[in-house]
XYZ file of C-alpha atoms in Angstrom:
690
model
C 36.522 -16.901 2.605
C 33.227 -16.354 4.495
C 30.324 -14.528 3.119
C 28.081 -12.730 5.905
C 24.749 -13.496 4.545
C 23.024 -11.212 7.103
C 23.659 -8.261 4.611
C 21.087 -9.718 2.299
C 18.615 -10.376 4.636
C 16.436 -7.216 3.893
C 16.225 -8.493 0.296
C 14.899 -11.637 1.405
C 12.349 -10.292 3.759
C 10.920 -7.533 1.177
C 10.684 -10.198 -1.610
C 8.861 -12.769 0.995
C 6.663 -9.832 1.875
C 5.596 -9.634 -1.548
C 5.271 -13.068 -2.274
C 2.763 -13.632 0.964
C 0.578 -10.693 -0.376
C 0.356 -12.184 -3.737
C -0.300 -15.447 -2.342
C -3.198 -14.213 -0.113
C -4.759 -12.036 -3.054
C -4.915 -15.273 -5.204
C -6.470 -17.258 -2.480
C -8.937 -14.748 -1.754
C -9.710 -14.934 -5.270
C -9.940 -18.690 -6.201
C -12.989 -20.323 -7.088
C -13.114 -23.157 -4.706
C -15.359 -25.314 -7.328
C -13.506 -24.425 -10.229
C -9.877 -23.120 -9.490
C -7.547 -21.819 -12.262
C -4.756 -23.931 -12.825
C -2.253 -20.891 -13.225
C -3.672 -19.512 -10.010
C -2.860 -22.608 -8.524
C 0.925 -22.991 -10.012
C 1.180 -19.241 -8.768
C 0.413 -20.000 -5.438
C 2.804 -22.987 -5.289
C 5.819 -20.837 -6.738
C 5.099 -18.129 -4.248
C 5.666 -20.709 -1.439
C 8.696 -22.685 -2.939
C 10.255 -19.219 -3.455
C 10.003 -18.249 0.127
C 11.083 -21.934 0.940
C 14.205 -21.526 -1.087
C 14.892 -18.041 -0.034
C 14.393 -19.226 3.716
C 16.598 -22.443 3.355
C 19.471 -20.433 1.934
C 19.651 -17.775 4.755
C 19.175 -20.526 7.445
C 15.753 -20.018 8.663
C 14.892 -23.292 9.215
C 11.401 -22.554 10.835
C 10.162 -20.646 7.597
C 11.434 -23.468 5.689
C 9.624 -26.097 7.644
C 6.389 -24.646 7.293
C 6.633 -23.687 3.710
C 7.985 -27.399 2.950
C 4.617 -28.782 4.008
C 2.592 -26.173 2.716
C 4.049 -26.547 -0.787
C 3.450 -30.513 -0.902
C -0.154 -29.955 -0.028
C -0.290 -27.216 -2.948
C 1.657 -29.673 -5.181
C -0.834 -32.397 -4.939
C -3.836 -29.934 -5.457
C -2.170 -28.357 -8.318
C -1.440 -31.908 -9.791
C -5.105 -32.842 -9.476
C -4.283 -35.574 -6.936
C -6.559 -33.832 -4.404
C -9.656 -31.613 -4.987
C -9.374 -28.189 -3.532
C -11.868 -27.234 -0.732
C -12.767 -24.272 1.233
C -10.988 -26.178 4.337
C -7.905 -25.907 2.236
C -8.058 -22.255 1.642
C -8.684 -21.592 4.939
C -5.564 -23.427 5.949
C -3.442 -21.852 3.292
C -4.474 -18.270 4.867
C -3.445 -19.511 8.455
C -0.328 -20.601 6.909
C 0.262 -17.025 5.297
C -0.442 -15.435 8.682
C 2.056 -17.837 10.361
C 4.763 -17.178 7.880
C 4.251 -13.556 8.299
C 4.726 -14.117 11.848
C 7.739 -15.920 11.632
C 9.107 -13.307 8.925
C 8.828 -10.771 11.571
C 10.420 -12.847 14.491
C 13.443 -12.976 12.317
C 13.569 -9.365 11.127
C 12.418 -7.331 14.092
C 12.800 -10.037 17.032
C 9.211 -10.118 17.833
C 7.335 -13.047 19.658
C 6.564 -16.017 17.983
C 3.819 -18.498 18.792
C 5.473 -21.833 18.549
C 1.973 -23.846 19.361
C 0.717 -21.805 16.349
C 3.610 -22.863 13.946
C 3.254 -26.539 15.341
C -0.487 -26.500 14.626
C -0.241 -25.361 11.210
C 2.353 -27.588 10.231
C 0.184 -30.670 11.640
C -2.843 -29.334 10.002
C -1.107 -29.135 6.388
C 0.575 -32.507 6.730
C -3.085 -34.043 7.731
C -4.702 -32.455 4.722
C -2.040 -33.544 2.615
C -2.899 -36.802 3.306
C -6.395 -36.845 3.234
C -7.261 -36.381 6.646
C -9.541 -33.440 7.864
C -8.010 -31.784 11.064
C -10.046 -28.791 12.450
C -8.076 -25.678 13.093
C -8.976 -25.735 17.017
C -7.650 -29.788 17.160
C -4.255 -28.602 15.145
C -3.419 -26.565 18.138
C -3.050 -29.316 20.688
C -1.422 -31.567 17.981
C 1.973 -33.276 19.082
C 5.079 -31.743 17.253
C 6.493 -33.060 14.319
C 9.235 -35.192 14.578
C 12.270 -33.963 12.937
C 14.225 -36.127 10.429
C 17.654 -37.089 11.320
C 19.757 -36.117 7.984
C 23.249 -38.057 7.499
C 25.989 -35.882 8.460
C 28.432 -34.590 5.574
C 31.261 -36.613 5.115
C 35.066 -35.821 3.885
C 37.909 -37.804 3.400
C 41.268 -37.189 5.064
C 42.164 -34.365 3.020
C 38.789 -32.358 3.775
C 37.425 -32.947 0.318
C 33.542 -33.465 0.014
C 32.594 -36.117 -2.503
C 29.292 -35.291 -4.013
C 26.778 -36.833 -6.734
C 24.502 -34.428 -8.281
C 21.506 -35.958 -10.319
C 19.814 -33.148 -12.302
C 16.273 -33.236 -13.551
C 15.543 -33.366 -17.298
C 16.173 -29.620 -18.143
C 17.694 -27.718 -21.053
C 21.407 -28.388 -22.019
C 21.963 -24.554 -21.408
C 20.971 -25.034 -17.878
C 23.146 -28.200 -17.252
C 26.076 -25.863 -18.926
C 25.546 -22.985 -16.592
C 25.401 -25.153 -13.389
C 28.493 -26.969 -14.622
C 30.293 -23.418 -15.063
C 29.242 -22.559 -11.476
C 30.537 -25.759 -9.724
C 33.536 -26.045 -11.878
C 34.946 -23.085 -9.970
C 34.275 -25.075 -6.637
C 36.635 -27.992 -7.359
C 37.085 -30.966 -9.462
C 34.021 -31.677 -11.657
C 33.260 -34.700 -13.789
C 30.366 -35.294 -16.029
C 28.050 -38.141 -17.013
C 25.078 -38.981 -18.734
C 21.897 -41.725 -17.459
C 20.151 -43.745 -19.756
C 17.322 -41.468 -19.656
C 19.160 -38.603 -20.954
C 19.623 -36.782 -17.664
C 22.856 -35.325 -16.441
C 25.053 -36.062 -13.543
C 27.750 -34.313 -11.737
C 30.451 -35.853 -9.553
C 32.231 -32.893 -7.884
C 34.931 -33.299 -5.068
C 35.424 -29.957 -3.309
C 36.498 -28.341 -0.148
C 33.375 -26.364 0.006
C 30.557 -27.029 2.188
C 27.554 -28.535 0.967
C 25.365 -25.832 1.739
C 27.592 -23.773 -0.537
C 26.917 -26.438 -3.129
C 23.259 -26.379 -2.590
C 22.895 -22.681 -2.593
C 24.454 -22.403 -5.969
C 22.469 -25.332 -7.144
C 19.455 -23.234 -5.955
C 20.554 -20.347 -7.834
C 20.717 -21.785 -11.550
C 18.030 -24.825 -10.839
C 15.164 -26.079 -8.764
C 16.775 -27.650 -5.721
C 13.950 -29.776 -5.068
C 14.246 -31.528 -8.521
C 17.970 -32.169 -7.680
C 19.400 -35.501 -5.715
C 22.296 -34.724 -4.068
C 24.405 -37.561 -2.539
C 27.683 -38.105 -0.978
C 29.945 -40.404 -3.109
C 33.178 -40.608 -1.510
C 35.083 -42.258 1.180
C 33.646 -42.075 4.847
C 35.386 -39.956 7.390
C 34.400 -37.785 10.289
C 32.609 -34.761 9.068
C 35.199 -31.784 8.493
C 32.588 -29.281 10.334
C 29.310 -29.610 12.439
C 26.334 -29.738 10.268
C 23.466 -26.929 10.787
C 20.265 -27.593 12.323
C 18.219 -30.109 10.343
C 14.742 -29.259 8.708
C 11.888 -31.691 9.381
C 10.730 -33.878 6.663
C 7.140 -32.827 6.738
C 6.267 -34.305 3.611
C 7.036 -37.428 1.542
C 9.320 -35.698 -1.147
C 13.030 -36.096 -0.360
C 14.953 -33.059 -1.106
C 18.599 -33.949 -0.271
C 21.038 -31.915 1.147
C 18.691 -29.097 1.258
C 17.567 -30.238 4.414
C 20.377 -28.801 6.142
C 20.434 -25.077 5.394
C 22.964 -22.976 7.157
C 25.086 -19.690 6.595
C 27.343 -20.171 3.736
C 30.837 -20.290 3.802
C 31.726 -19.894 0.160
C 34.168 -18.690 -2.693
C 33.097 -15.384 -4.214
C 31.236 -17.181 -7.093
C 28.644 -18.440 -4.643
C 27.761 -14.856 -3.305
C 25.063 -15.280 -6.432
C 23.105 -17.365 -4.205
C 22.349 -14.438 -1.811
C 19.168 -13.927 -3.880
C 16.072 -16.314 -2.535
C 15.794 -19.283 -4.356
C 13.685 -19.358 -7.891
C 10.198 -20.324 -8.245
C 9.323 -23.928 -9.447
C 7.605 -24.078 -12.952
C 4.367 -25.732 -13.341
C 4.496 -29.511 -13.519
C 5.517 -30.636 -17.066
C 7.080 -27.320 -18.145
C 10.819 -28.605 -17.773
C 12.237 -26.006 -20.440
C 11.760 -23.144 -17.506
C 12.402 -25.500 -14.596
C 12.766 -23.017 -11.527
C 15.476 -20.931 -13.483
C 15.278 -17.421 -12.143
C 16.303 -15.768 -15.319
C 13.642 -17.160 -17.458
C 10.870 -16.422 -14.872
C 9.491 -13.407 -17.005
C 7.595 -11.881 -14.114
C 10.919 -11.880 -12.071
C 13.400 -11.027 -14.758
C 11.159 -7.842 -15.511
C 11.063 -6.760 -12.095
C 14.798 -7.255 -11.448
C 15.307 -5.505 -14.305
C 12.915 -2.427 -14.275
C 12.877 -1.374 -10.460
C 15.443 -0.904 -7.772
C 14.803 -0.562 -3.994
C 15.648 2.888 -2.343
C 15.015 3.991 1.071
C 12.128 6.368 1.556
C 14.673 8.865 3.249
C 16.707 9.036 0.019
C 13.591 10.031 -2.019
C 12.545 12.414 0.534
C 15.963 13.992 0.370
C 15.585 14.255 -3.692
C 12.334 15.780 -3.327
C 13.734 18.482 -0.613
C 16.505 19.187 -3.035
C 14.344 19.643 -6.121
C 12.035 22.024 -4.137
C 14.544 24.172 -3.207
C 15.764 24.115 -7.351
C 12.159 25.279 -7.787
C 12.282 27.956 -5.466
C 15.461 29.034 -6.904
C 14.320 29.172 -10.305
C 11.430 31.409 -9.087
C 14.022 33.648 -8.050
C 15.755 33.609 -11.484
C 12.568 34.395 -12.997
C 11.558 37.247 -10.705
C 15.015 38.874 -11.490
C 15.145 38.360 -15.200
C 11.702 39.848 -15.558
C 13.225 43.273 -15.022
C 15.406 42.786 -17.679
C 15.195 44.418 -21.487
C 13.859 41.585 -23.682
C 15.680 42.704 -26.617
C 19.205 43.294 -25.234
C 19.057 40.130 -23.010
C 17.092 37.815 -25.406
C 19.388 34.776 -25.439
C 19.620 34.996 -21.698
C 15.854 35.163 -21.325
C 15.612 32.296 -23.758
C 18.117 30.139 -21.806
C 16.182 31.201 -18.391
C 12.746 29.696 -20.294
C 14.615 26.554 -21.384
C 15.654 26.110 -17.667
C 12.443 26.718 -16.304
C 10.840 23.934 -18.551
C 13.553 21.583 -17.734
C 13.087 22.190 -13.983
C 9.344 21.708 -14.149
C 9.823 18.472 -15.935
C 12.524 17.426 -13.198
C 10.152 18.305 -10.476
C 7.318 16.358 -11.909
C 9.489 13.227 -12.536
C 10.810 13.595 -8.934
C 7.466 13.676 -7.458
C 6.189 10.785 -9.488
C 8.826 8.638 -7.645
C 6.727 9.167 -4.487
C 3.577 8.027 -6.023
C 2.354 4.564 -5.115
C -0.303 2.519 -6.319
C -3.899 2.331 -4.449
C -3.600 -1.502 -4.472
C -0.862 -0.960 -1.701
C -3.895 0.018 0.154
C -6.507 -2.214 -1.358
C -4.550 -5.388 -1.113
C -5.163 -5.658 2.431
C -9.041 -5.440 2.433
C -9.978 -8.702 0.625
C -8.709 -11.038 3.634
C -10.407 -8.681 6.304
C -13.832 -8.564 4.483
C -13.616 -12.268 4.023
C -12.967 -12.764 7.612
C -15.318 -10.104 8.859
C -18.137 -11.360 6.818
C -17.552 -15.046 8.193
C -17.609 -13.965 11.498
C -20.666 -11.786 11.424
C -22.407 -14.603 9.190
C -22.876 -12.464 6.113
C -21.862 -13.167 2.438
C -19.819 -10.496 1.046
C -18.791 -9.999 -2.703
C -15.577 -7.477 -2.338
C -14.874 -5.767 -5.443
C -11.873 -3.136 -6.135
C -11.456 -0.770 -9.114
C -8.674 1.650 -10.040
C -6.109 0.120 -8.017
C -3.271 1.228 -10.302
C -4.484 4.752 -9.464
C -1.394 6.412 -7.710
C -1.123 8.411 -4.624
C 1.786 10.407 -2.616
C 3.307 8.026 -0.510
C 2.929 10.042 2.405
C -0.863 10.169 1.836
C -1.353 6.763 0.935
C -0.083 5.648 4.543
C -2.278 7.765 6.359
C -5.328 6.777 4.415
C -5.124 3.202 5.774
C -6.879 3.647 9.083
C -9.718 5.751 7.534
C -10.482 3.204 4.890
C -10.245 0.419 7.481
C -13.109 1.738 9.455
C -15.124 2.637 6.411
C -14.738 -0.745 4.886
C -15.485 -2.490 8.194
C -18.719 -0.264 8.681
C -19.915 -1.041 5.458
C -19.475 -4.955 6.220
C -21.124 -4.675 10.038
C -23.635 -1.692 9.397
C -24.270 -1.661 5.600
C -24.637 -4.865 4.403
C -27.610 -6.879 5.678
C -27.918 -10.374 6.855
C -28.560 -13.100 4.064
C -32.080 -13.673 5.296
C -33.053 -10.139 5.238
C -31.642 -9.457 2.122
C -33.486 -12.275 0.770
C -36.651 -11.104 2.064
C -35.993 -7.717 0.508
C -35.646 -9.338 -2.919
C -31.862 -9.099 -2.982
C -29.213 -11.503 -3.656
C -27.931 -13.074 -0.349
C -24.588 -12.171 -1.078
C -23.833 -8.164 -0.484
C -21.538 -6.177 -2.756
C -18.929 -4.119 -1.307
C -16.669 -1.929 -3.909
C -13.830 -0.043 -3.322
C -12.554 2.159 -6.192
C -10.156 4.861 -6.808
C -10.114 7.474 -9.745
C -8.212 10.666 -10.443
C -10.394 13.862 -10.984
C -8.416 16.820 -11.784
C -5.769 17.570 -9.289
C -7.502 15.019 -6.543
C -7.716 11.488 -6.022
C -11.413 10.197 -5.278
C -11.628 7.144 -3.212
C -15.125 5.469 -2.922
C -16.462 2.766 -0.434
C -19.939 1.815 -1.735
C -22.121 -0.840 -0.459
C -25.449 -2.252 -1.925
C -26.927 -2.779 1.822
C -29.809 -1.287 3.526
C -28.656 2.355 3.343
C -28.425 5.021 6.098
C -31.687 5.611 8.412
C -32.607 9.237 8.540
C -35.004 8.989 11.318
C -32.580 6.932 13.497
C -29.872 9.302 12.738
C -32.072 12.310 13.664
C -33.255 10.778 16.986
C -29.403 9.606 18.121
C -28.690 13.397 17.211
C -31.499 14.779 19.367
C -30.546 12.176 22.071
C -26.826 13.632 21.889
C -28.202 17.095 22.045
C -26.722 18.031 18.572
C -28.802 21.014 16.890
C -30.973 19.181 14.091
C -34.566 19.399 12.656
C -36.792 17.700 10.409
C -36.177 19.810 7.274
C -32.518 19.048 7.379
C -31.420 18.005 3.861
C -30.353 14.208 3.490
C -26.724 15.730 2.790
C -26.369 17.171 6.025
C -28.367 14.364 8.048
C -25.654 12.124 6.670
C -22.883 14.249 8.350
C -24.296 13.634 11.510
C -22.578 10.211 11.758
C -19.210 11.994 11.988
C -20.228 13.703 15.295
C -17.901 12.467 18.238
C -19.407 9.388 19.962
C -22.201 9.211 17.439
C -23.538 5.556 16.877
C -26.985 4.028 15.943
C -25.508 0.428 16.608
C -28.053 -1.146 18.999
C -25.396 -3.645 20.470
C -21.804 -2.995 21.248
C -19.408 -5.521 19.524
C -15.477 -5.810 19.379
C -16.545 -4.661 15.380
C -18.161 -1.387 16.149
C -20.881 0.520 18.157
C -19.144 2.645 20.773
C -19.183 5.638 18.498
C -15.501 5.845 18.136
C -13.972 6.214 14.693
C -16.084 7.724 12.376
C -14.991 11.348 13.586
C -11.544 10.346 13.870
C -12.039 9.214 10.125
C -13.133 12.682 9.061
C -10.704 14.500 11.027
C -7.763 12.452 9.617
C -9.167 13.046 5.878
C -9.476 16.808 6.746
C -5.983 16.972 8.060
C -4.907 15.803 4.728
C -6.519 18.539 2.536
C -9.469 16.235 1.878
C -13.229 16.296 1.796
C -15.810 13.444 2.927
C -19.341 12.944 1.617
C -21.989 10.557 1.605
C -24.486 9.615 -0.778
C -26.929 7.114 0.701
C -30.580 5.623 -0.761
C -32.524 3.546 1.851
C -32.850 -0.233 0.699
C -30.200 0.194 -1.874
C -26.611 1.288 -0.063
C -24.527 3.723 0.563
C -21.357 5.545 -0.926
C -18.746 7.377 1.071
C -16.520 9.235 -1.031
C -13.020 10.894 -0.091
C -11.238 13.515 -2.030
C -7.755 13.755 -1.587
C -4.915 16.067 -3.445
C -2.494 13.997 -5.042
C 0.408 15.057 -2.764
C 1.048 17.391 -0.125
C 4.788 18.448 -1.008
C 4.005 20.618 -4.073
C 0.742 22.458 -4.740
C -0.628 24.811 -7.438
C -1.692 27.916 -5.652
C -3.162 31.553 -6.268
C -1.253 34.341 -4.843
C -3.442 36.931 -3.172
C -2.519 40.256 -1.423
C -3.889 41.841 1.557
C -2.320 44.842 2.562
C 1.476 44.312 2.235
C 0.919 40.466 2.769
C 1.006 38.072 0.106
C -0.879 34.665 0.992
C -0.993 31.375 -0.920
C -4.505 29.805 -1.726
C -4.594 26.236 -2.666
C -6.021 26.299 -6.209
C -8.176 23.368 -5.572
C -10.595 25.247 -3.378
C -10.766 28.117 -5.858
C -14.096 28.245 -7.828
C -13.786 31.704 -9.352
C -12.776 35.509 -8.513
C -14.694 38.511 -9.110
C -15.437 42.123 -8.215
C -18.954 42.660 -6.660
C -21.253 45.551 -7.401
C -22.196 47.602 -4.054
C -25.907 46.232 -4.470
C -25.076 42.761 -4.129
C -23.102 43.088 -0.803
C -25.878 42.891 2.226
C -25.383 43.154 5.877
C -27.457 40.742 8.158
C -28.020 41.705 11.641
C -25.618 39.464 14.079
C -24.512 37.568 10.817
C -21.765 39.782 9.166
C -21.847 40.571 5.489
C -23.180 37.975 2.490
C -22.562 38.506 -0.834
C -25.214 37.753 -3.875
C -23.448 35.589 -6.816
C -25.796 34.297 -9.452
C -28.853 34.442 -6.924
C -26.912 32.531 -4.338
C -26.046 34.249 -1.127
C -22.419 33.512 0.303
C -20.841 34.575 3.399
C -18.255 37.066 2.858
C -14.805 36.402 4.870
C -12.568 39.813 5.213
C -9.006 38.197 5.401
C -7.988 41.315 6.730
C -10.177 41.162 9.714
C -8.848 37.627 10.741
C -5.332 38.294 10.219
C -5.487 42.045 11.800
C -4.045 43.719 8.707
C -4.829 47.010 7.507
C -6.554 46.640 3.677
C -6.366 48.838 1.143
C -10.092 49.331 1.566
C -12.822 47.521 3.596
C -15.431 48.027 0.762
C -15.968 45.034 -0.758
C -16.728 46.563 -4.155
C -13.173 47.859 -4.327
C -11.645 44.609 -3.861
C -11.610 41.287 -5.221
C -13.885 38.356 -4.058
C -12.335 34.697 -4.338
C -15.160 32.042 -4.186
C -14.110 29.083 -2.197
C -15.396 25.636 -1.857
C -14.673 23.347 0.718
C -16.744 20.367 2.403
C -19.738 21.244 0.312
C -19.708 24.969 1.808
C -19.219 28.214 -0.261
C -18.010 31.423 0.963
C -16.146 34.633 -0.361
C -12.772 35.648 0.534
C -12.470 39.379 0.526
C -8.733 40.066 -0.534
C -7.180 43.384 -1.908
C -5.935 42.053 -5.340
C -4.852 38.727 -7.155
C -0.927 38.660 -7.699
C -0.713 35.314 -9.731
C -0.566 31.629 -9.782
C 2.371 29.642 -9.527
C 3.288 26.103 -8.019
C 4.733 26.533 -4.344
C 6.759 24.196 -2.380
C 5.263 23.446 0.851
C 7.137 23.707 3.792
C 5.964 22.607 7.367
C 5.307 25.518 9.636
C 4.272 23.784 12.865
C 7.790 21.988 12.957
C 9.855 25.016 12.116
C 7.539 27.630 14.072
C 4.320 26.636 15.864
C 0.856 25.792 14.857
C -0.886 28.944 13.627
C -5.167 28.805 13.127
C -6.017 29.266 9.447
C -2.694 28.426 8.094
C -1.560 25.063 6.813
C 1.848 25.721 5.742
C 4.422 28.217 4.399
C 6.271 28.519 1.069
C 9.534 30.489 -0.228
C 8.395 32.926 -2.992
C 10.829 34.102 -5.998
C 11.816 37.315 -4.163
C 12.885 34.966 -1.025
C 10.161 36.153 1.153
C 8.088 33.820 2.894
C 4.511 33.386 2.200
C 1.848 31.590 4.339
C -0.638 29.125 2.918
C -4.336 29.417 3.824
C -6.191 26.597 5.512
C -9.415 27.141 3.468
C -11.453 24.279 5.421
C -10.122 25.831 8.659
C -11.392 29.453 7.541
C -14.669 28.363 6.518
C -15.566 26.309 9.522
C -14.401 28.935 11.841
C -16.153 31.626 10.037
C -19.206 32.525 12.074
C -20.721 34.087 9.021
C -20.886 30.493 7.474
C -24.580 30.164 9.266
C -25.678 32.991 6.445
C -25.277 30.629 3.871
C -29.104 29.653 3.946
C -30.450 33.236 4.170
C -32.718 33.963 1.322
C -33.998 37.562 0.292
């Protein structure tokens, strides 16, 4: 029976992506002068696992690169060769090449074969102690592939194979014997050194046997040879993988799609990682790999579409629950006590289910943070700077929809910190600082929000230069502006204080997009800077956009939803606290602070119960560092609402960010607080004093 291995490709690609990301993370954290042995072992295991999986699925180009990569890594981890910065650079380039090859197989994207040959030649030369510059490696001659012997079968089509095992526990020997026993006639013998040997007569292809061995043991530690009568091959051999290193790895040199019995289906998983040298009790056995075993037993891969569908269904359940609650509120609590108790229990279970389902979409910030160490390293090297990159709170979780949208803004902020924030080594030395600048990326929960900060210990923002550039661009500024407002000027479109335009920055494109994107996610950007000490850019985002805690407010006969995160307090003002400013509208005095008053009935052309603020309720809102008082008729209550996209179902409405369905089945609009405050012309009155 023939197994279509392509159905397992995605599993291999997903695991390979994780292994490459882990490899890069470890490489960037390595201390070249005193590397941790366990880190070297982990990098080797990652490369080895990718090679095993690629060989199993017939991706010979990936196998070739990873084989020579692990040969060099093996020499370094065994202490036969000292780790150097050149090694780390070569390993990082290898990671990029492997990622390119993965994309080629997965998406059919173009592959630079010259780069593949160059990195193979570079790694091979380094493993032999030769220094090969990256540029020179591009022009290197291609590696000649080895010519492995074709598989030999007898007249009846049987392969006679001799399989020498490494020194491994007896349980591993027995496990492999049980698997191979299903493939044909198996005989066992023991060598003088105690190692086991299997003699197998089978009709299965050599690739099938190799895959089964790879599932149980480390294929590189096996020696598989032909031991039977010679005859023409029963089937054409697969493409040969070149011998880029000196270690022989037997029939593993001929990866191909498997034609196997059902028992061989287990080989669909990528080959296991090799254990550190000398640790024979766990020799490559996937089941004994603690991390791998835990990952397999505690998680499964589910498509995002299924998760979104589940969230939508739970959202509908929450709406239905709100409808039930509204209906039963009219019942007599004495007569219908048991029904009300059951409804309350259903409400609690619904809330727990909702929180559990929402947590499925939450992803750790490490998903974003992990892509920056390499970028900072490469950018700092390009600019001639020394930068120490530190991350904190990588385990902090954020909704998947937001975490994907925050990547681009953070990328721009990190690049700006390296380019504009951190000074050149000589300038830092002259200022009494360490030559190595420090760039910190952190994330933490604060209430219902997540706060992400990009902080550097560079020269800080230059107030005079920013003001001068703002005047040059025609922006309304004054020397009396507080620092917090001056710093916000860098988010103006086309604003840049860079004197030289480079491929990194200087065109004035980016910071305005950063703020616009973050604001669109319901977030706020804040800047703190001290000249000579550094700059911190803080981003505050809601944890999710799918469900929010809202305050229900009423104006006339309409009910609107205010996101609770923007609400500071609510109050009923005294008539004397409301003032009229000529040409500016009304303001209200709240604890010695005058805030602009925004009449919601006026914005949406609704007939209110009263236009007198003292007869209504003021809800104090805060967004982007600005405060305002929203005039409404009354407060209805507070509840968690499921956000529905208004733009995709109707059209974009100014001042509205979405909609939700209330318990009575009616539709209520969710107010875009940030847009209301920005568009309100009364906002200019926030600096008026009396």
